Coordinates of C-alpha atoms in Angstrom, one line a residue:
Chain K
X1 CA 93.8 149.9 100.8
X2 CA 93.5 146.1 101.1
X3 CA 95.9 143.6 100.6
X4 CA 94.5 140.2 99.1
X5 CA 95.8 137.2 101.4
X6 CA 97.8 134.6 100.2
X7 CA 95.3 131.9 101.7
X8 CA 91.8 132.7 102.1
X9 CA 89.9 130.2 104.2
X10 CA 86.0 129.3 104.6
X11 CA 85.1 127.6 107.5
X12 CA 83.5 127.6 110.4
X13 CA 84.1 130.0 113.4
X14 CA 82.6 128.6 116.7
X15 CA 82.5 128.3 120.8
X16 CA 83.9 125.0 122.1
X17 CA 83.0 123.5 125.7
X18 CA 85.3 120.2 125.6
X19 CA 85.6 117.5 128.1
X20 CA 88.1 114.9 128.2
X21 CA 88.9 112.0 130.6
X22 CA 91.2 114.4 132.4
X23 CA 89.5 117.8 132.5
X24 CA 86.8 119.9 131.6
X25 CA 87.2 123.4 129.3
X26 CA 84.6 125.6 128.4
X27 CA 84.1 128.5 126.3
X28 CA 87.1 128.3 124.2
X29 CA 87.5 129.6 120.9
X30 CA 87.2 127.1 118.1
X31 CA 86.0 126.2 114.5
X32 CA 87.5 124.6 111.4
X33 CA 88.5 128.3 109.9
X34 CA 89.9 129.3 113.3
X35 CA 92.4 126.5 113.5
X36 CA 93.6 126.2 110.1
X37 CA 93.8 129.8 110.0
X38 CA 95.8 130.4 112.7
X39 CA 98.0 127.7 111.9
X40 CA 98.6 128.6 108.2
X41 CA 99.1 132.5 109.6
X42 CA 102.4 131.1 111.2
X43 CA 103.8 131.1 107.4
X44 CA 101.6 132.7 105.6
X45 CA 99.2 135.7 105.2
X46 CA 95.5 134.5 105.7
X47 CA 91.9 136.1 105.3
X48 CA 89.0 134.1 106.4
X49 CA 85.2 134.1 105.3
X50 CA 83.1 132.9 108.0
X51 CA 79.9 133.9 110.2
X52 CA 79.4 135.0 113.8
X53 CA 76.6 136.3 116.0
X54 CA 76.3 139.8 117.2
X55 CA 77.2 138.3 120.6
X56 CA 80.5 138.4 123.1
X57 CA 81.5 135.2 121.6
X58 CA 81.8 136.5 118.4
X59 CA 83.6 139.7 119.2
X60 CA 86.0 136.8 120.8
X61 CA 86.7 135.1 117.7
X62 CA 87.3 137.9 115.8
X63 CA 89.4 140.1 118.0
X64 CA 91.7 136.7 118.8
X65 CA 92.1 136.1 114.6
X66 CA 92.9 140.0 114.5
X67 CA 95.5 139.4 117.3
X68 CA 97.1 136.8 115.3
X69 CA 97.5 139.2 112.0
X70 CA 94.8 137.4 110.4
X71 CA 92.5 139.3 108.0
X72 CA 88.9 139.0 109.3
X73 CA 87.2 141.0 106.8
X74 CA 85.4 138.0 105.1
X75 CA 83.5 137.2 108.8
X76 CA 80.3 138.7 108.7
X77 CA 78.5 139.5 111.8
X78 CA 74.6 138.2 112.0
X79 CA 72.2 139.0 114.4
X80 CA 72.1 136.1 116.9
X81 CA 74.2 133.4 118.4
X82 CA 78.0 132.2 117.8
X83 CA 78.1 128.4 116.6
X84 CA 78.8 126.7 119.9
X85 CA 79.6 123.2 120.2
X86 CA 80.3 120.8 123.1
X87 CA 82.2 117.4 122.8
X88 CA 83.5 115.1 124.8
X89 CA 86.7 112.6 124.5
X90 CA 86.2 109.1 125.4
X91 CA 89.0 107.3 127.1
X92 CA 91.6 106.5 124.4
X93 CA 91.4 110.1 123.2
X94 CA 90.8 109.5 119.7
X95 CA 86.7 108.7 119.5
X96 CA 84.5 111.8 120.4
X97 CA 81.0 112.1 120.8
X98 CA 79.0 115.7 120.1
X99 CA 76.8 116.4 123.2
X100 CA 75.4 119.7 122.3
X101 CA 75.5 121.4 119.2
X102 CA 73.3 125.4 118.3
X103 CA 74.4 126.2 114.8
X104 CA 73.2 129.7 115.8
X105 CA 74.2 131.7 113.4
X106 CA 75.9 129.7 111.4
X107 CA 73.0 127.5 110.1
X108 CA 72.3 130.8 107.7
X109 CA 75.8 130.7 106.6
X110 CA 76.2 132.3 103.1
X111 CA 80.1 133.1 102.5
X112 CA 80.4 136.2 101.3
X113 CA 84.0 137.1 99.4
X114 CA 85.2 140.5 100.3
X115 CA 86.7 142.3 97.0
X116 CA 90.4 141.9 98.0
X117 CA 89.7 137.9 98.3
X118 CA 88.9 137.5 94.8
X119 CA 92.4 136.3 93.6
X120 CA 94.3 134.6 96.5
X121 CA 97.2 132.2 95.7
X122 CA 95.1 129.6 97.5
X123 CA 91.3 128.7 98.8
X124 CA 91.2 126.2 101.2
X125 CA 87.2 125.4 101.9
X126 CA 87.5 123.6 105.2
X127 CA 84.5 121.8 106.7
X128 CA 81.5 123.5 105.6
X129 CA 78.3 122.2 103.7
X130 CA 79.6 121.3 100.2
X131 CA 77.2 123.1 98.3
X132 CA 78.4 126.6 100.1
X133 CA 82.1 125.1 99.2
X134 CA 80.6 124.5 95.5
X135 CA 79.5 128.1 95.6
X136 CA 82.4 129.3 97.1
X137 CA 84.6 127.5 94.2
X138 CA 82.3 129.8 91.6
X139 CA 83.1 133.2 93.2
X140 CA 86.9 132.8 94.2
X141 CA 89.9 132.7 91.6
X142 CA 92.8 130.9 93.4
X143 CA 95.7 129.3 91.8
X144 CA 95.1 126.7 94.2
X145 CA 91.9 125.0 95.4
X146 CA 92.2 122.8 98.6
X147 CA 89.1 120.7 100.3
X148 CA 88.2 119.3 103.7
X149 CA 85.0 117.8 104.2
X150 CA 83.6 115.5 107.0
X151 CA 81.4 112.3 107.8
X152 CA 78.4 114.0 107.7
X153 CA 78.7 115.5 104.3
X154 CA 80.1 112.6 102.9
X155 CA 77.0 110.5 103.8
X156 CA 74.3 113.4 103.2
X157 CA 75.8 115.3 100.0
X158 CA 78.4 112.9 97.9
X159 CA 77.6 114.1 94.9
X160 CA 78.6 117.8 95.3
X161 CA 81.7 116.6 96.8
X162 CA 82.6 114.7 94.2
X163 CA 81.3 117.4 91.7
X164 CA 84.2 119.7 92.7
X165 CA 86.9 117.1 93.5
X166 CA 88.2 117.5 89.6
X167 CA 88.8 121.2 90.6
X168 CA 90.8 120.6 93.7
X169 CA 94.3 120.6 93.8
X170 CA 94.5 118.9 96.9
X171 CA 91.8 117.2 99.1
X172 CA 92.6 116.9 102.9
X173 CA 90.4 114.3 104.8
X174 CA 91.3 112.0 107.7
X175 CA 91.4 108.3 107.0
X176 CA 87.8 107.4 107.8
X177 CA 86.5 110.0 105.8
X178 CA 88.7 108.7 102.9
X179 CA 87.2 105.4 103.4
X180 CA 83.8 106.4 103.6
X181 CA 84.0 108.9 100.3
X182 CA 85.7 105.9 98.4
X183 CA 83.9 102.8 99.8
X184 CA 87.2 101.6 100.1
X185 CA 89.0 99.8 103.4
X186 CA 92.5 100.3 102.3
X187 CA 93.9 103.6 102.3
X188 CA 96.1 103.3 99.6
X189 CA 92.8 101.8 97.2
X190 CA 90.7 104.9 98.8
X191 CA 93.6 107.5 98.2
X192 CA 94.0 106.4 94.4
X193 CA 90.2 106.4 94.0
X194 CA 89.8 110.0 95.0
X195 CA 92.9 110.6 92.6
X196 CA 91.0 108.6 89.6
X197 CA 87.8 111.3 90.6
X198 CA 90.0 114.1 89.9
X199 CA 91.7 115.7 92.8
X200 CA 94.9 116.3 92.3
X201 CA 96.5 115.1 95.0
X202 CA 95.1 113.3 98.4
X203 CA 96.3 113.9 101.8
X204 CA 94.8 111.6 104.5
X205 CA 95.3 112.3 108.0
X206 CA 95.7 109.4 110.4
X207 CA 95.9 111.5 113.8
X208 CA 98.4 109.7 116.0
X209 CA 99.5 107.5 113.4
X210 CA 100.4 110.1 111.1
X211 CA 99.7 110.9 107.6
X212 CA 99.7 109.7 104.0
X213 CA 99.8 111.7 100.9
X214 CA 99.2 110.5 97.1
X215 CA 99.9 112.7 93.7
X216 CA 100.6 111.3 90.3
X217 CA 102.2 108.0 90.8
X218 CA 104.2 109.2 93.9
X219 CA 102.9 108.1 97.9
X220 CA 104.5 109.8 100.8
X221 CA 104.0 108.2 104.4
X222 CA 105.1 110.6 107.5
X223 CA 104.1 109.1 111.1
X224 CA 102.9 111.7 113.7
X225 CA 105.2 113.1 116.5
X226 CA 105.5 110.5 119.3
X227 CA 103.6 112.6 122.4
X228 CA 103.3 111.4 126.0
X229 CA 99.9 113.2 126.7
X230 CA 97.3 114.5 124.3
X231 CA 95.7 117.4 126.2
X232 CA 92.6 118.2 123.5
X233 CA 92.9 116.5 120.0
X234 CA 90.1 119.1 118.9
X235 CA 91.6 121.1 115.8
X236 CA 94.4 119.0 115.1
X237 CA 93.2 118.2 111.7
X238 CA 92.4 121.7 110.8
X239 CA 95.7 123.2 112.0
X240 CA 97.5 120.3 110.3
X241 CA 95.8 121.2 107.0
X242 CA 96.4 124.8 107.7
X243 CA 100.1 124.5 108.4
X244 CA 100.4 122.5 105.1
X245 CA 99.2 125.3 103.1
X246 CA 100.9 127.9 104.9
X247 CA 104.5 126.1 104.1
X248 CA 103.0 125.5 100.5
X249 CA 102.1 129.3 100.0
X250 CA 105.1 130.5 101.6
X251 CA 107.8 127.9 99.8
X252 CA 105.9 127.5 96.7
X253 CA 102.8 125.3 96.0
X254 CA 104.8 122.8 94.4
X255 CA 104.7 119.1 94.4
X256 CA 108.6 119.1 95.1
X257 CA 107.5 120.9 98.1
X258 CA 104.3 118.8 99.0
X259 CA 106.5 116.2 101.8
X260 CA 108.2 118.8 103.5
X261 CA 104.7 120.8 104.0
X262 CA 103.4 117.7 105.8
X263 CA 106.8 117.6 108.0
X264 CA 105.7 121.1 108.9
X265 CA 102.3 120.4 109.2
X266 CA 102.9 117.3 111.8
X267 CA 104.9 119.5 113.7
X268 CA 102.1 122.2 114.4
X269 CA 99.6 119.8 114.9
X270 CA 101.5 117.9 117.4
X271 CA 101.3 121.2 119.3
X272 CA 97.8 122.0 118.8
X273 CA 97.0 118.9 120.9
X274 CA 99.6 120.3 123.9
X275 CA 96.7 122.0 125.4
X276 CA 93.0 122.7 125.2
X277 CA 91.5 124.8 122.0
X278 CA 93.9 127.4 120.1
X279 CA 96.1 128.6 123.4
X280 CA 99.2 126.8 122.2
X281 CA 98.7 127.2 118.5
X282 CA 98.3 131.1 119.5
X283 CA 101.5 131.2 121.6
X284 CA 103.6 128.9 119.0
X285 CA 107.1 130.8 117.3
X286 CA 108.4 129.7 114.1
X287 CA 111.7 128.7 116.1
X288 CA 109.3 126.4 118.2
X289 CA 107.7 124.7 114.7
X290 CA 111.5 124.6 113.3
X291 CA 112.6 122.9 116.4
X292 CA 110.4 120.3 116.4
X293 CA 110.4 119.5 112.3
X294 CA 114.1 118.8 113.3
X295 CA 113.4 116.9 115.9
X296 CA 110.5 114.8 113.4
X297 CA 113.2 114.4 110.5
X298 CA 115.7 113.1 113.2
X299 CA 112.8 110.6 114.8
X300 CA 112.6 108.8 111.1
X301 CA 116.0 109.1 109.8
X302 CA 117.1 105.6 108.8
X303 CA 120.9 106.5 108.7
Chain R
X1 CA 129.1 68.0 112.9
X2 CA 126.7 70.7 114.3
X3 CA 127.6 74.5 113.4
X4 CA 126.0 77.0 116.1
X5 CA 122.9 78.8 114.4
X6 CA 123.5 82.6 114.8
X7 CA 120.2 82.8 116.1
X8 CA 117.9 80.3 117.7
X9 CA 114.6 81.0 118.0
X10 CA 112.2 79.3 120.8
X11 CA 108.5 79.2 120.3
X12 CA 105.4 77.5 118.8
X13 CA 104.9 75.2 115.9
X14 CA 101.9 75.1 114.6
X15 CA 99.0 74.0 111.8
X16 CA 96.7 77.2 111.2
X17 CA 92.9 77.3 109.7
X18 CA 92.5 81.0 109.0
X19 CA 88.9 82.4 107.8
X20 CA 89.1 86.0 106.5
X21 CA 86.1 88.1 105.0
X22 CA 87.5 87.4 101.7
X23 CA 88.1 83.3 102.2
X24 CA 89.2 80.6 104.1
X25 CA 92.2 78.7 103.9
X26 CA 93.2 75.3 106.3
X27 CA 95.8 73.2 107.2
X28 CA 98.6 75.8 107.0
X29 CA 101.8 76.1 108.3
X30 CA 102.0 78.5 111.0
X31 CA 103.3 79.2 114.8
X32 CA 105.2 82.2 115.9
X33 CA 108.6 80.0 115.6
X34 CA 107.9 79.0 112.2
X35 CA 107.2 82.8 111.2
X36 CA 110.0 84.3 112.8
X37 CA 112.6 81.8 111.8
X38 CA 111.6 81.7 108.1
X39 CA 112.0 85.3 108.2
X40 CA 115.2 85.6 110.1
X41 CA 116.9 82.7 107.7
X42 CA 116.4 85.2 104.6
X43 CA 119.4 87.2 106.3
X44 CA 121.6 84.6 108.7
X45 CA 121.6 81.0 109.8
X46 CA 118.5 80.0 112.4
X47 CA 117.7 77.1 114.7
X48 CA 114.5 76.3 116.1
X49 CA 113.4 75.3 119.5
X50 CA 110.1 74.1 119.5
X51 CA 107.7 70.9 119.7
X52 CA 105.6 69.1 117.2
X53 CA 103.1 65.9 117.6
X54 CA 104.2 62.6 115.5
X55 CA 101.5 63.1 113.1
X56 CA 101.5 63.9 109.3
X57 CA 101.3 67.9 110.6
X58 CA 104.3 67.6 112.6
X59 CA 106.3 66.0 109.4
X60 CA 105.1 68.6 107.5
X61 CA 106.4 71.4 109.5
X62 CA 109.9 70.1 110.3
X63 CA 110.4 69.7 106.4
X64 CA 109.4 73.1 105.4
X65 CA 111.9 74.3 107.8
X66 CA 114.6 72.1 106.8
X67 CA 113.9 72.8 103.1
X68 CA 114.4 76.4 104.1
X69 CA 117.9 75.7 105.4
X70 CA 116.6 76.2 109.1
X71 CA 118.1 73.9 111.5
X72 CA 115.4 72.0 113.6
X73 CA 117.3 69.9 115.8
X74 CA 115.9 71.6 118.6
X75 CA 112.4 70.6 117.4
X76 CA 111.1 67.7 119.7
X77 CA 108.6 65.3 118.3
X78 CA 106.4 64.1 120.7
X79 CA 103.9 61.4 121.1
X80 CA 100.3 63.3 120.2
X81 CA 98.7 65.7 118.1
X82 CA 100.5 69.2 116.9
X83 CA 99.3 72.1 118.3
X84 CA 95.9 73.2 116.1
X85 CA 94.9 76.9 116.0
X86 CA 91.2 78.1 114.1
X87 CA 91.4 82.0 113.7
X88 CA 88.9 84.2 111.9
X89 CA 89.8 87.8 111.1
X90 CA 86.9 90.6 111.1
X91 CA 85.8 93.0 108.5
X92 CA 88.5 95.0 109.3
X93 CA 91.7 92.7 109.1
X94 CA 93.1 94.0 112.3
X95 CA 90.7 92.5 115.0
X96 CA 90.9 88.5 115.2
X97 CA 89.0 85.9 117.1
X98 CA 90.1 82.1 118.0
X99 CA 87.5 79.9 116.8
X100 CA 89.3 76.6 118.1
X101 CA 92.3 75.8 120.0
X102 CA 93.8 72.6 120.6
X103 CA 97.3 72.7 122.0
X104 CA 98.0 69.4 121.8
X105 CA 101.8 68.5 122.4
X106 CA 102.6 72.2 123.0
X107 CA 100.9 72.0 126.1
X108 CA 103.5 70.0 127.8
X109 CA 106.5 71.8 125.7
X110 CA 109.6 71.6 128.0
X111 CA 112.3 73.4 125.7
X112 CA 115.4 71.3 125.2
X113 CA 118.5 73.0 123.6
X114 CA 120.6 71.1 121.6
X115 CA 124.4 71.2 122.7
X116 CA 125.2 73.6 119.0
X117 CA 122.6 75.8 120.6
X118 CA 123.9 76.7 123.8
X119 CA 126.0 80.0 122.5
X120 CA 124.4 81.8 119.7
X121 CA 124.7 85.2 118.7
X122 CA 120.8 86.0 119.2
X123 CA 118.3 84.0 121.1
X124 CA 114.7 84.9 120.2
X125 CA 112.4 84.1 122.9
X126 CA 109.3 84.1 120.9
X127 CA 106.0 84.2 122.2
X128 CA 105.5 81.4 124.5
X129 CA 104.7 80.9 128.4
X130 CA 107.3 83.7 130.0
X131 CA 108.0 80.5 132.5
X132 CA 109.4 78.6 129.8
X133 CA 111.2 81.6 128.3
X134 CA 113.1 82.4 131.9
X135 CA 114.1 78.5 131.7
X136 CA 115.6 79.0 128.8
X137 CA 117.6 82.0 129.0
X138 CA 119.2 80.4 131.8
X139 CA 120.2 77.8 129.5
X140 CA 121.4 79.4 126.7
X141 CA 124.4 81.9 126.9
X142 CA 123.5 84.1 123.9
X143 CA 125.5 87.5 123.3
X144 CA 122.2 89.0 122.6
X145 CA 118.5 88.5 124.1
X146 CA 115.1 89.5 122.4
X147 CA 111.5 88.1 123.9
X148 CA 108.2 88.7 122.5
X149 CA 104.5 88.1 124.5
X150 CA 101.1 88.3 124.1
X151 CA 98.6 89.6 126.0
X152 CA 97.5 86.2 127.7
X153 CA 100.9 85.9 129.2
X154 CA 100.8 89.9 130.2
X155 CA 97.5 89.5 132.2
X156 CA 98.2 86.0 133.6
X157 CA 102.0 85.7 134.4
X158 CA 103.1 89.8 134.1
X159 CA 105.8 89.0 136.9
X160 CA 107.6 86.8 134.8
X161 CA 107.6 88.5 131.9
X162 CA 109.2 91.5 134.4
X163 CA 111.7 89.4 135.8
X164 CA 113.6 88.4 132.7
X165 CA 113.1 92.0 131.3
X166 CA 116.3 93.3 132.3
X167 CA 118.1 90.6 130.5
X168 CA 116.9 91.5 127.4
X169 CA 118.4 93.4 124.8
X170 CA 115.1 94.0 123.1
X171 CA 111.6 93.6 123.9
X172 CA 109.2 93.5 120.7
X173 CA 105.7 93.5 121.2
X174 CA 102.6 95.0 119.3
X175 CA 101.4 98.7 120.5
X176 CA 98.1 96.7 122.9
X177 CA 101.0 94.4 124.3
X178 CA 103.2 97.3 125.3
X179 CA 99.9 99.4 126.6
X180 CA 99.0 96.5 128.7
X181 CA 102.3 95.4 129.9
X182 CA 102.9 99.2 130.9
X183 CA 99.3 100.4 132.0
X184 CA 100.2 103.2 130.0
X185 CA 97.9 104.4 127.0
X186 CA 100.5 106.5 125.2
X187 CA 102.9 104.6 123.3
X188 CA 105.8 107.1 124.1
X189 CA 105.1 106.7 127.9
X190 CA 104.7 102.6 127.4
X191 CA 108.2 102.5 125.6
X192 CA 109.8 104.6 128.2
X193 CA 108.1 102.7 131.0
X194 CA 109.5 99.3 129.4
X195 CA 112.9 100.8 129.1
X196 CA 112.9 101.9 132.8
X197 CA 112.0 98.4 133.5
X198 CA 115.2 96.9 132.3
X199 CA 115.1 96.5 128.5
X200 CA 117.5 97.6 126.4
X201 CA 115.4 98.7 123.9
X202 CA 111.7 98.1 123.2
X203 CA 110.3 97.6 119.6
X204 CA 106.3 98.5 119.3
X205 CA 104.7 97.1 116.3
X206 CA 101.8 98.7 114.8
X207 CA 100.5 96.6 112.1
X208 CA 99.2 98.9 109.3
X209 CA 100.4 101.6 111.1
X210 CA 104.2 100.7 111.3
X211 CA 106.3 101.1 114.3
X212 CA 108.4 102.6 116.8
X213 CA 111.5 101.8 118.4
X214 CA 112.9 103.3 121.7
X215 CA 116.7 102.9 122.9
X216 CA 118.9 105.0 125.2
X217 CA 117.4 108.5 124.5
X218 CA 116.4 107.8 121.0
X219 CA 113.1 107.1 119.0
X220 CA 112.6 105.8 115.3
X221 CA 109.5 105.7 113.9
X222 CA 108.8 104.1 110.5
X223 CA 105.4 103.7 108.9
X224 CA 104.1 100.1 107.4
X225 CA 104.5 99.4 103.6
X226 CA 100.9 100.7 102.1
X227 CA 98.8 97.7 100.8
X228 CA 95.8 97.9 98.6
X229 CA 95.0 94.3 100.0
X230 CA 96.3 92.5 103.0
X231 CA 95.1 88.5 102.3
X232 CA 96.3 87.2 105.6
X233 CA 97.9 89.2 108.8
X234 CA 99.0 85.8 110.4
X235 CA 102.6 86.1 111.2
X236 CA 103.3 89.4 110.3
X237 CA 104.5 90.4 113.8
X238 CA 106.5 87.1 114.1
X239 CA 108.1 88.0 110.4
X240 CA 108.9 91.3 111.4
X241 CA 110.8 90.4 114.5
X242 CA 112.6 87.9 112.7
X243 CA 113.5 90.0 109.7
X244 CA 114.5 92.5 112.3
X245 CA 116.5 90.4 114.1
X246 CA 117.8 88.4 111.1
X247 CA 119.0 91.7 109.8
X248 CA 121.1 92.3 112.5
X249 CA 122.7 88.8 113.0
X250 CA 124.0 89.8 109.6
X251 CA 124.8 93.3 109.5
X252 CA 126.2 93.5 113.3
X253 CA 123.9 93.7 116.7
X254 CA 124.6 97.7 116.9
X255 CA 122.3 100.3 118.0
X256 CA 123.3 102.3 114.9
X257 CA 122.0 99.0 112.6
X258 CA 118.4 99.2 114.5
X259 CA 116.8 101.5 112.0
X260 CA 117.6 99.9 109.2
X261 CA 116.9 96.7 110.5
X262 CA 113.4 97.8 111.2
X263 CA 113.2 98.8 107.8
X264 CA 114.1 95.4 106.5
X265 CA 111.6 94.0 109.0
X266 CA 108.8 96.5 107.5
X267 CA 109.4 95.0 104.3
X268 CA 109.4 91.4 104.6
X269 CA 106.0 92.1 107.0
X270 CA 104.5 93.5 104.5
X271 CA 105.3 90.3 102.0
X272 CA 103.8 88.0 104.2
X273 CA 100.5 89.6 104.6
X274 CA 100.1 89.2 100.9
X275 CA 99.2 85.6 100.7
X276 CA 98.2 82.9 103.2
X277 CA 100.1 81.4 106.0
X278 CA 103.9 81.5 104.8
X279 CA 103.7 80.9 101.2
X280 CA 104.8 84.3 100.4
X281 CA 107.5 84.2 103.0
X282 CA 109.0 80.9 101.3
X283 CA 109.3 81.8 97.8
X284 CA 110.6 85.2 99.1
X285 CA 114.2 86.4 97.5
X286 CA 116.6 89.0 99.0
X287 CA 116.4 90.7 95.8
X288 CA 112.8 91.2 96.4
X289 CA 113.4 92.4 100.2
X290 CA 116.2 94.6 98.5
X291 CA 113.5 96.5 96.3
X292 CA 111.1 96.6 98.8
X293 CA 113.1 98.4 101.0
X294 CA 114.2 101.0 98.4
X295 CA 110.5 101.4 97.9
X296 CA 110.2 101.9 101.4
X297 CA 113.1 104.4 101.8
X298 CA 111.3 106.2 98.8
X299 CA 108.4 106.3 100.6
X300 CA 109.4 108.2 103.5
X301 CA 112.0 110.3 101.6
X302 CA 111.3 114.3 102.5
X303 CA 113.5 116.1 100.0

């Protein structure tokens, strides 16, 4: 008796120790798949593919996802330690440094796809090794494919990313990644290059400066929600992507829904940074999101 | 027989030598008052208060402004050299260095206000020494006052800026200046601080990331026009401010017109950077601006 989740998300599950110029906070549930799935689950049904260790941290992550109505059958529990990441944000809160990293069981991650995940509406390949992403694309027959990546993989495995790009309905990256992947300094040219390489759409996240969507001959640009204080930017990009796809899954994965999906993504990501780790995301209700979406539309209303 | 210009702009008139990673271009007409007045004159009547030398450069600046139907009676021709600035843009085209600077006659600039400039609709104090700005505010009885400044004056004459802030209907600064003036890292908090110090509205320019307007309890945020290539960013901020005020002068200086004025400002500034110096601004027609405004509204249209 297993329902197919509308969205399958493959990515990292981790424990984060985070320090900012204002505070430190340790033993936080994190990882790209965690943030993306918590955000997507505000709108649609989600299953996660990932790996945790057989330690307390692993149990904590799985139970937290389950408590948020996320299907965890795709999470493998491997003998060993759960992925641990320690990061520090610099004074501008945009730049961050990795202070310590223990991949643990994530180093041997080989995504296993449960039977009920084989034909979802959306497959979201959150940030992991592009060779694994390639492998998952072969195994899962989704209606729509979406891809994220990071600078490390662009530098070391660019060919693999470009190989699967033509299969992707949307590529979701941040500005630095778009520039690095395209070798262009202008985001407009970067986006156009990535479209020319086969992506159906390119969504570029610019953090506090908003986001930028290119598809067919269209462009949509939207600013970020203005925050007086960002507590912890970790997971903002992943929750942005998760909310974007969750909204599309719920409303229909159609290009005319892209702009509004991006407004919802902007709203959810703005909540994410208001507290450490996933805490704000977990307590977030649909009514809070709707309220912020309304506010965002008002902030950008010309007449 | 002198008509009062709707907008009086006080600022610098200069010759610029500019180098970018792509090209060099010298002997360009520049200065904050030049860019601002050329942009404002697309919408309204403009008079300039400034100083040039009795050299070829000074003649060239005055004749260029006159050719663009700008009242130059407020420009003093002083014995000596016209202000010369040499700047270099770094590879990201955002950061710039001053390579050489000769203030020339600008060092002794004492704004003299012609009789017909005494009661304009708008007085725009473009970037000059805040002590001079203070002096001009006393001499000119405008309906509306607007202020720009720069990091140099914020560091050295912050008190003077804060002194005249309560007289200002709009403060127009870039993000770095807003942060410096308010000692806040978040632009939202910076804007709120500057409102609390008496400015009627605060317009923060973020270059390629768009702009941000705070007034009363309202916020309006608008992205920049996406450009594949920026030839020369010099004057983008000044032409942004000039177009913003020009549009308001034409349509009525009312808060409900602020958001649309900002879209026009965004459009004009995006043209400014398409070529070196004032060349693109000079050839610009109202129909070009209207076309880009339409495009901008489409780029940011959610449904």
